[in-house]
């Protein structure tokens, strides 16, 4: 089933969006992480369409050429949350199942916690609830593990990070698992700077206050893979403490950080299970 490419205007920004699936299927909003755009969900979307679900894949702020404002502060978390709501409003989508991976997971937790009336279920891959991440970093028995896993962030917010990451045809990103096709859009002028600005805007200053997120009350599934080098077990398993509703923890053995690409079948299955609320 083919997807339809659309340009959705939210305020003064224009987002590249793909919509696919049965005309009357339940909606699924899928939010990608760093440094890939929404194409990471292509295999997941195909499977969801077969399950009768209708998908929205958004190239988020900085990843859509028409939604690439200048300045670090334009990429604050509250703006990223508002973008997702704006896309839903522009499509006249009142309710959706919410899916996020990596940075898209952080945005998804905030959407679900702050706007529970817009979402019937939440499925997050890799990224635990922000409060669980805080707990994992502070916990004496796990602090070294998650702090070590998160140490790359200081390199991402540093001056000149773009040049280092794109040097030698993006060898550092390719070693981390980014494919040549996923790397190509990052070579557009300003694209990688915009993507890195998500870190620079939200992982400096009072990080705890910036990322502070209320508990989630809608049905939630966290999908975590045990070969993830960036996000550890404690932040994933501890997320259940911040879900005040039906909660499921799904562990994928032998899968690395790139769950939407490497475990599309498993992720699609978990999303389809949450669609049963309809």
GROMACS .gro file of C-alpha atoms in nm:
model
  278
    1UNK     CA    1   0.000   0.000   0.000
    2UNK     CA    2   0.156   0.328  -0.113
    3UNK     CA    3   0.205   0.629   0.109
    4UNK     CA    4   0.106   0.980   0.010
    5UNK     CA    5   0.362   1.255   0.053
    6UNK     CA    6   0.226   1.581   0.188
    7UNK     CA    7   0.358   1.917   0.301
    8UNK     CA    8   0.192   2.023   0.626
    9UNK     CA    9   0.216   2.384   0.742
   10UNK     CA   10   0.228   2.449   1.116
   11UNK     CA   11   0.274   2.815   1.198
   12UNK     CA   12   0.556   2.938   0.976
   13UNK     CA   13   0.709   2.593   0.927
   14UNK     CA   14   0.637   2.332   0.662
   15UNK     CA   15   0.682   1.965   0.747
   16UNK     CA   16   0.737   1.675   0.509
   17UNK     CA   17   0.482   1.412   0.605
   18UNK     CA   18   0.385   1.073   0.463
   19UNK     CA   19   0.040   0.932   0.519
   20UNK     CA   20  -0.052   0.573   0.437
   21UNK     CA   21  -0.286   0.289   0.518
   22UNK     CA   22  -0.659   0.219   0.495
   23UNK     CA   23  -0.881   0.526   0.465
   24UNK     CA   24  -1.074   0.451   0.781
   25UNK     CA   25  -0.806   0.283   0.992
   26UNK     CA   26  -0.702   0.410   1.337
   27UNK     CA   27  -0.427   0.669   1.315
   28UNK     CA   28  -0.069   0.605   1.426
   29UNK     CA   29   0.170   0.902   1.467
   30UNK     CA   30   0.537   0.796   1.444
   31UNK     CA   31   0.819   1.022   1.566
   32UNK     CA   32   1.180   0.948   1.473
   33UNK     CA   33   1.503   1.011   1.662
   34UNK     CA   34   1.855   1.133   1.588
   35UNK     CA   35   1.997   1.144   1.325
   36UNK     CA   36   1.751   0.972   1.091
   37UNK     CA   37   1.427   1.104   0.947
   38UNK     CA   38   1.091   0.929   0.943
   39UNK     CA   39   1.201   0.684   0.674
   40UNK     CA   40   1.329   0.472   0.962
   41UNK     CA   41   0.968   0.361   1.007
   42UNK     CA   42   0.909   0.250   0.646
   43UNK     CA   43   0.908  -0.123   0.722
   44UNK     CA   44   0.701  -0.068   1.036
   45UNK     CA   45   0.445   0.136   0.843
   46UNK     CA   46   0.406  -0.131   0.576
   47UNK     CA   47   0.324  -0.388   0.843
   48UNK     CA   48   0.082  -0.157   1.020
   49UNK     CA   49  -0.106  -0.095   0.696
   50UNK     CA   50  -0.154  -0.470   0.662
   51UNK     CA   51  -0.300  -0.465   1.015
   52UNK     CA   52  -0.556  -0.203   0.915
   53UNK     CA   53  -0.380   0.097   1.072
   54UNK     CA   54  -0.322   0.434   0.911
   55UNK     CA   55   0.020   0.593   0.964
   56UNK     CA   56   0.163   0.942   0.984
   57UNK     CA   57   0.542   0.967   0.938
   58UNK     CA   58   0.672   1.317   1.015
   59UNK     CA   59   1.016   1.452   0.933
   60UNK     CA   60   1.037   1.663   1.247
   61UNK     CA   61   1.175   2.010   1.310
   62UNK     CA   62   1.519   2.040   1.154
   63UNK     CA   63   1.474   1.729   0.941
   64UNK     CA   64   1.217   1.883   0.706
   65UNK     CA   65   1.393   2.146   0.492
   66UNK     CA   66   1.091   2.375   0.530
   67UNK     CA   67   1.098   2.342   0.909
   68UNK     CA   68   1.459   2.424   0.981
   69UNK     CA   69   1.466   2.750   1.180
   70UNK     CA   70   1.796   2.907   1.278
   71UNK     CA   71   1.911   2.931   1.636
   72UNK     CA   72   1.948   2.673   1.909
   73UNK     CA   73   1.649   2.787   2.116
   74UNK     CA   74   1.413   2.711   1.828
   75UNK     CA   75   1.463   2.344   1.912
   76UNK     CA   76   1.343   2.348   2.272
   77UNK     CA   77   1.136   2.049   2.373
   78UNK     CA   78   0.812   2.243   2.403
   79UNK     CA   79   0.841   2.347   2.038
   80UNK     CA   80   0.894   1.986   1.930
   81UNK     CA   81   0.584   1.882   2.123
   82UNK     CA   82   0.377   2.162   1.969
   83UNK     CA   83   0.492   2.061   1.620
   84UNK     CA   84   0.348   1.711   1.659
   85UNK     CA   85   0.016   1.845   1.784
   86UNK     CA   86   0.011   2.095   1.498
   87UNK     CA   87   0.056   1.821   1.240
   88UNK     CA   88  -0.232   1.623   1.391
   89UNK     CA   89  -0.451   1.933   1.391
   90UNK     CA   90  -0.365   2.012   1.029
   91UNK     CA   91  -0.465   1.658   0.931
   92UNK     CA   92  -0.781   1.686   1.140
   93UNK     CA   93  -0.675   1.386   1.350
   94UNK     CA   94  -0.846   1.401   1.689
   95UNK     CA   95  -0.699   1.080   1.835
   96UNK     CA   96  -0.395   0.870   1.749
   97UNK     CA   97  -0.175   0.592   1.873
   98UNK     CA   98   0.163   0.749   1.953
   99UNK     CA   99   0.500   0.594   1.865
  100UNK     CA  100   0.847   0.733   1.931
  101UNK     CA  101   1.206   0.617   1.911
  102UNK     CA  102   1.519   0.778   2.060
  103UNK     CA  103   1.457   1.158   2.061
  104UNK     CA  104   1.114   1.090   1.918
  105UNK     CA  105   1.056   0.884   2.229
  106UNK     CA  106   1.130   1.181   2.455
  107UNK     CA  107   0.884   1.392   2.258
  108UNK     CA  108   0.630   1.107   2.275
  109UNK     CA  109   0.656   1.075   2.655
  110UNK     CA  110   0.587   1.448   2.687
  111UNK     CA  111   0.297   1.435   2.444
  112UNK     CA  112   0.139   1.146   2.631
  113UNK     CA  113   0.200   1.299   2.973
  114UNK     CA  114   0.078   1.648   2.887
  115UNK     CA  115  -0.191   1.577   2.627
  116UNK     CA  116  -0.342   1.239   2.719
  117UNK     CA  117  -0.674   1.335   2.560
  118UNK     CA  118  -0.513   1.317   2.214
  119UNK     CA  119  -0.368   0.966   2.233
  120UNK     CA  120  -0.517   0.623   2.289
  121UNK     CA  121  -0.189   0.442   2.343
  122UNK     CA  122   0.186   0.500   2.364
  123UNK     CA  123   0.463   0.278   2.229
  124UNK     CA  124   0.819   0.399   2.287
  125UNK     CA  125   1.128   0.223   2.153
  126UNK     CA  126   1.458   0.252   2.345
  127UNK     CA  127   1.393   0.574   2.538
  128UNK     CA  128   1.265   0.542   2.893
  129UNK     CA  129   1.046   0.797   3.068
  130UNK     CA  130   1.260   1.108   3.135
  131UNK     CA  131   1.217   1.061   3.511
  132UNK     CA  132   1.344   0.706   3.482
  133UNK     CA  133   1.646   0.831   3.290
  134UNK     CA  134   1.712   1.078   3.572
  135UNK     CA  135   1.683   0.796   3.825
  136UNK     CA  136   1.922   0.574   3.630
  137UNK     CA  137   2.185   0.844   3.609
  138UNK     CA  138   2.159   0.925   3.980
  139UNK     CA  139   2.136   0.567   4.112
  140UNK     CA  140   2.469   0.459   4.269
  141UNK     CA  141   2.444   0.106   4.133
  142UNK     CA  142   2.371   0.215   3.777
  143UNK     CA  143   2.506   0.567   3.748
  144UNK     CA  144   2.834   0.472   3.587
  145UNK     CA  145   2.660   0.258   3.326
  146UNK     CA  146   2.407   0.517   3.207
  147UNK     CA  147   2.646   0.807   3.246
  148UNK     CA  148   2.896   0.624   3.031
  149UNK     CA  149   2.630   0.538   2.774
  150UNK     CA  150   2.522   0.904   2.763
  151UNK     CA  151   2.875   1.047   2.743
  152UNK     CA  152   2.846   1.100   2.367
  153UNK     CA  153   2.607   1.389   2.432
  154UNK     CA  154   2.891   1.621   2.534
  155UNK     CA  155   3.047   1.564   2.193
  156UNK     CA  156   2.717   1.640   2.017
  157UNK     CA  157   2.674   1.976   2.187
  158UNK     CA  158   3.036   2.079   2.136
  159UNK     CA  159   3.137   2.338   1.878
  160UNK     CA  160   3.244   2.172   1.554
  161UNK     CA  161   3.046   1.854   1.612
  162UNK     CA  162   2.903   1.876   1.260
  163UNK     CA  163   3.244   1.865   1.095
  164UNK     CA  164   3.357   1.571   1.307
  165UNK     CA  165   3.043   1.369   1.241
  166UNK     CA  166   3.050   1.429   0.865
  167UNK     CA  167   3.426   1.380   0.824
  168UNK     CA  168   3.535   1.096   0.595
  169UNK     CA  169   3.183   1.054   0.460
  170UNK     CA  170   3.030   1.038   0.805
  171UNK     CA  171   3.240   0.746   0.925
  172UNK     CA  172   3.150   0.801   1.293
  173UNK     CA  173   2.778   0.793   1.219
  174UNK     CA  174   2.814   0.494   0.988
  175UNK     CA  175   3.005   0.306   1.258
  176UNK     CA  176   2.715   0.379   1.492
  177UNK     CA  177   2.475   0.213   1.250
  178UNK     CA  178   2.355   0.497   1.026
  179UNK     CA  179   2.322   0.378   0.666
  180UNK     CA  180   2.442   0.564   0.357
  181UNK     CA  181   2.080   0.641   0.262
  182UNK     CA  182   2.010   0.779   0.611
  183UNK     CA  183   2.330   0.982   0.605
  184UNK     CA  184   2.254   1.157   0.275
  185UNK     CA  185   1.992   1.408   0.405
  186UNK     CA  186   2.230   1.515   0.682
  187UNK     CA  187   2.470   1.649   0.419
  188UNK     CA  188   2.219   1.917   0.314
  189UNK     CA  189   2.322   2.267   0.427
  190UNK     CA  190   2.219   2.321   0.788
  191UNK     CA  191   2.059   1.978   0.831
  192UNK     CA  192   2.303   1.826   1.079
  193UNK     CA  193   2.328   2.152   1.274
  194UNK     CA  194   1.950   2.150   1.312
  195UNK     CA  195   1.951   1.787   1.427
  196UNK     CA  196   2.226   1.855   1.681
  197UNK     CA  197   2.038   2.159   1.807
  198UNK     CA  198   1.790   1.920   1.970
  199UNK     CA  199   2.075   1.829   2.206
  200UNK     CA  200   2.213   2.179   2.238
  201UNK     CA  201   1.873   2.326   2.327
  202UNK     CA  202   1.773   2.061   2.580
  203UNK     CA  203   2.091   1.910   2.726
  204UNK     CA  204   2.247   2.232   2.852
  205UNK     CA  205   2.152   2.451   3.148
  206UNK     CA  206   1.892   2.305   3.384
  207UNK     CA  207   1.849   1.974   3.206
  208UNK     CA  208   1.626   1.823   3.475
  209UNK     CA  209   1.380   2.110   3.450
  210UNK     CA  210   1.384   2.107   3.070
  211UNK     CA  211   1.313   1.734   3.043
  212UNK     CA  212   1.075   1.716   3.341
  213UNK     CA  213   0.775   1.509   3.235
  214UNK     CA  214   0.455   1.414   3.419
  215UNK     CA  215   0.357   1.050   3.467
  216UNK     CA  216   0.167   0.889   3.182
  217UNK     CA  217  -0.184   0.756   3.232
  218UNK     CA  218  -0.264   0.609   2.890
  219UNK     CA  219  -0.185   0.245   2.799
  220UNK     CA  220   0.190   0.226   2.737
  221UNK     CA  221   0.445  -0.018   2.596
  222UNK     CA  222   0.820   0.027   2.620
  223UNK     CA  223   1.028  -0.172   2.372
  224UNK     CA  224   1.394  -0.197   2.469
  225UNK     CA  225   1.681  -0.392   2.310
  226UNK     CA  226   1.960  -0.541   2.518
  227UNK     CA  227   2.235  -0.451   2.268
  228UNK     CA  228   2.159  -0.079   2.287
  229UNK     CA  229   2.485   0.106   2.353
  230UNK     CA  230   2.319   0.441   2.433
  231UNK     CA  231   2.024   0.359   2.657
  232UNK     CA  232   2.062   0.107   2.938
  233UNK     CA  233   1.835  -0.140   3.109
  234UNK     CA  234   1.771   0.062   3.426
  235UNK     CA  235   1.622   0.363   3.248
  236UNK     CA  236   1.404   0.129   3.044
  237UNK     CA  237   1.276  -0.102   3.316
  238UNK     CA  238   1.226   0.182   3.562
  239UNK     CA  239   0.981   0.355   3.330
  240UNK     CA  240   0.694   0.147   3.463
  241UNK     CA  241   0.704   0.353   3.784
  242UNK     CA  242   0.592   0.654   3.583
  243UNK     CA  243   0.302   0.491   3.398
  244UNK     CA  244  -0.025   0.502   3.593
  245UNK     CA  245  -0.212   0.277   3.356
  246UNK     CA  246  -0.172  -0.049   3.170
  247UNK     CA  247   0.201  -0.100   3.108
  248UNK     CA  248   0.400  -0.354   2.912
  249UNK     CA  249   0.780  -0.392   2.896
  250UNK     CA  250   0.908  -0.575   2.589
  251UNK     CA  251   1.276  -0.674   2.568
  252UNK     CA  252   1.434  -0.760   2.234
  253UNK     CA  253   1.741  -0.981   2.271
  254UNK     CA  254   2.038  -0.924   2.042
  255UNK     CA  255   1.898  -0.607   1.880
  256UNK     CA  256   2.094  -0.282   1.883
  257UNK     CA  257   1.967   0.075   1.924
  258UNK     CA  258   1.801   0.094   1.582
  259UNK     CA  259   1.478  -0.086   1.669
  260UNK     CA  260   1.251   0.057   1.395
  261UNK     CA  261   1.492  -0.059   1.125
  262UNK     CA  262   1.629  -0.378   1.284
  263UNK     CA  263   1.312  -0.509   1.453
  264UNK     CA  264   1.029  -0.369   1.241
  265UNK     CA  265   0.820  -0.684   1.277
  266UNK     CA  266   0.841  -0.685   1.656
  267UNK     CA  267   0.776  -0.311   1.689
  268UNK     CA  268   0.480  -0.326   1.451
  269UNK     CA  269   0.333  -0.613   1.652
  270UNK     CA  270   0.352  -0.412   1.975
  271UNK     CA  271   0.187  -0.114   1.806
  272UNK     CA  272  -0.089  -0.332   1.663
  273UNK     CA  273  -0.155  -0.476   2.009
  274UNK     CA  274  -0.214  -0.127   2.145
  275UNK     CA  275  -0.463  -0.057   1.864
  276UNK     CA  276  -0.698  -0.309   2.029
  277UNK     CA  277  -0.835  -0.024   2.244
  278UNK     CA  278  -1.046   0.068   1.945
   0.00000   0.00000   0.00000
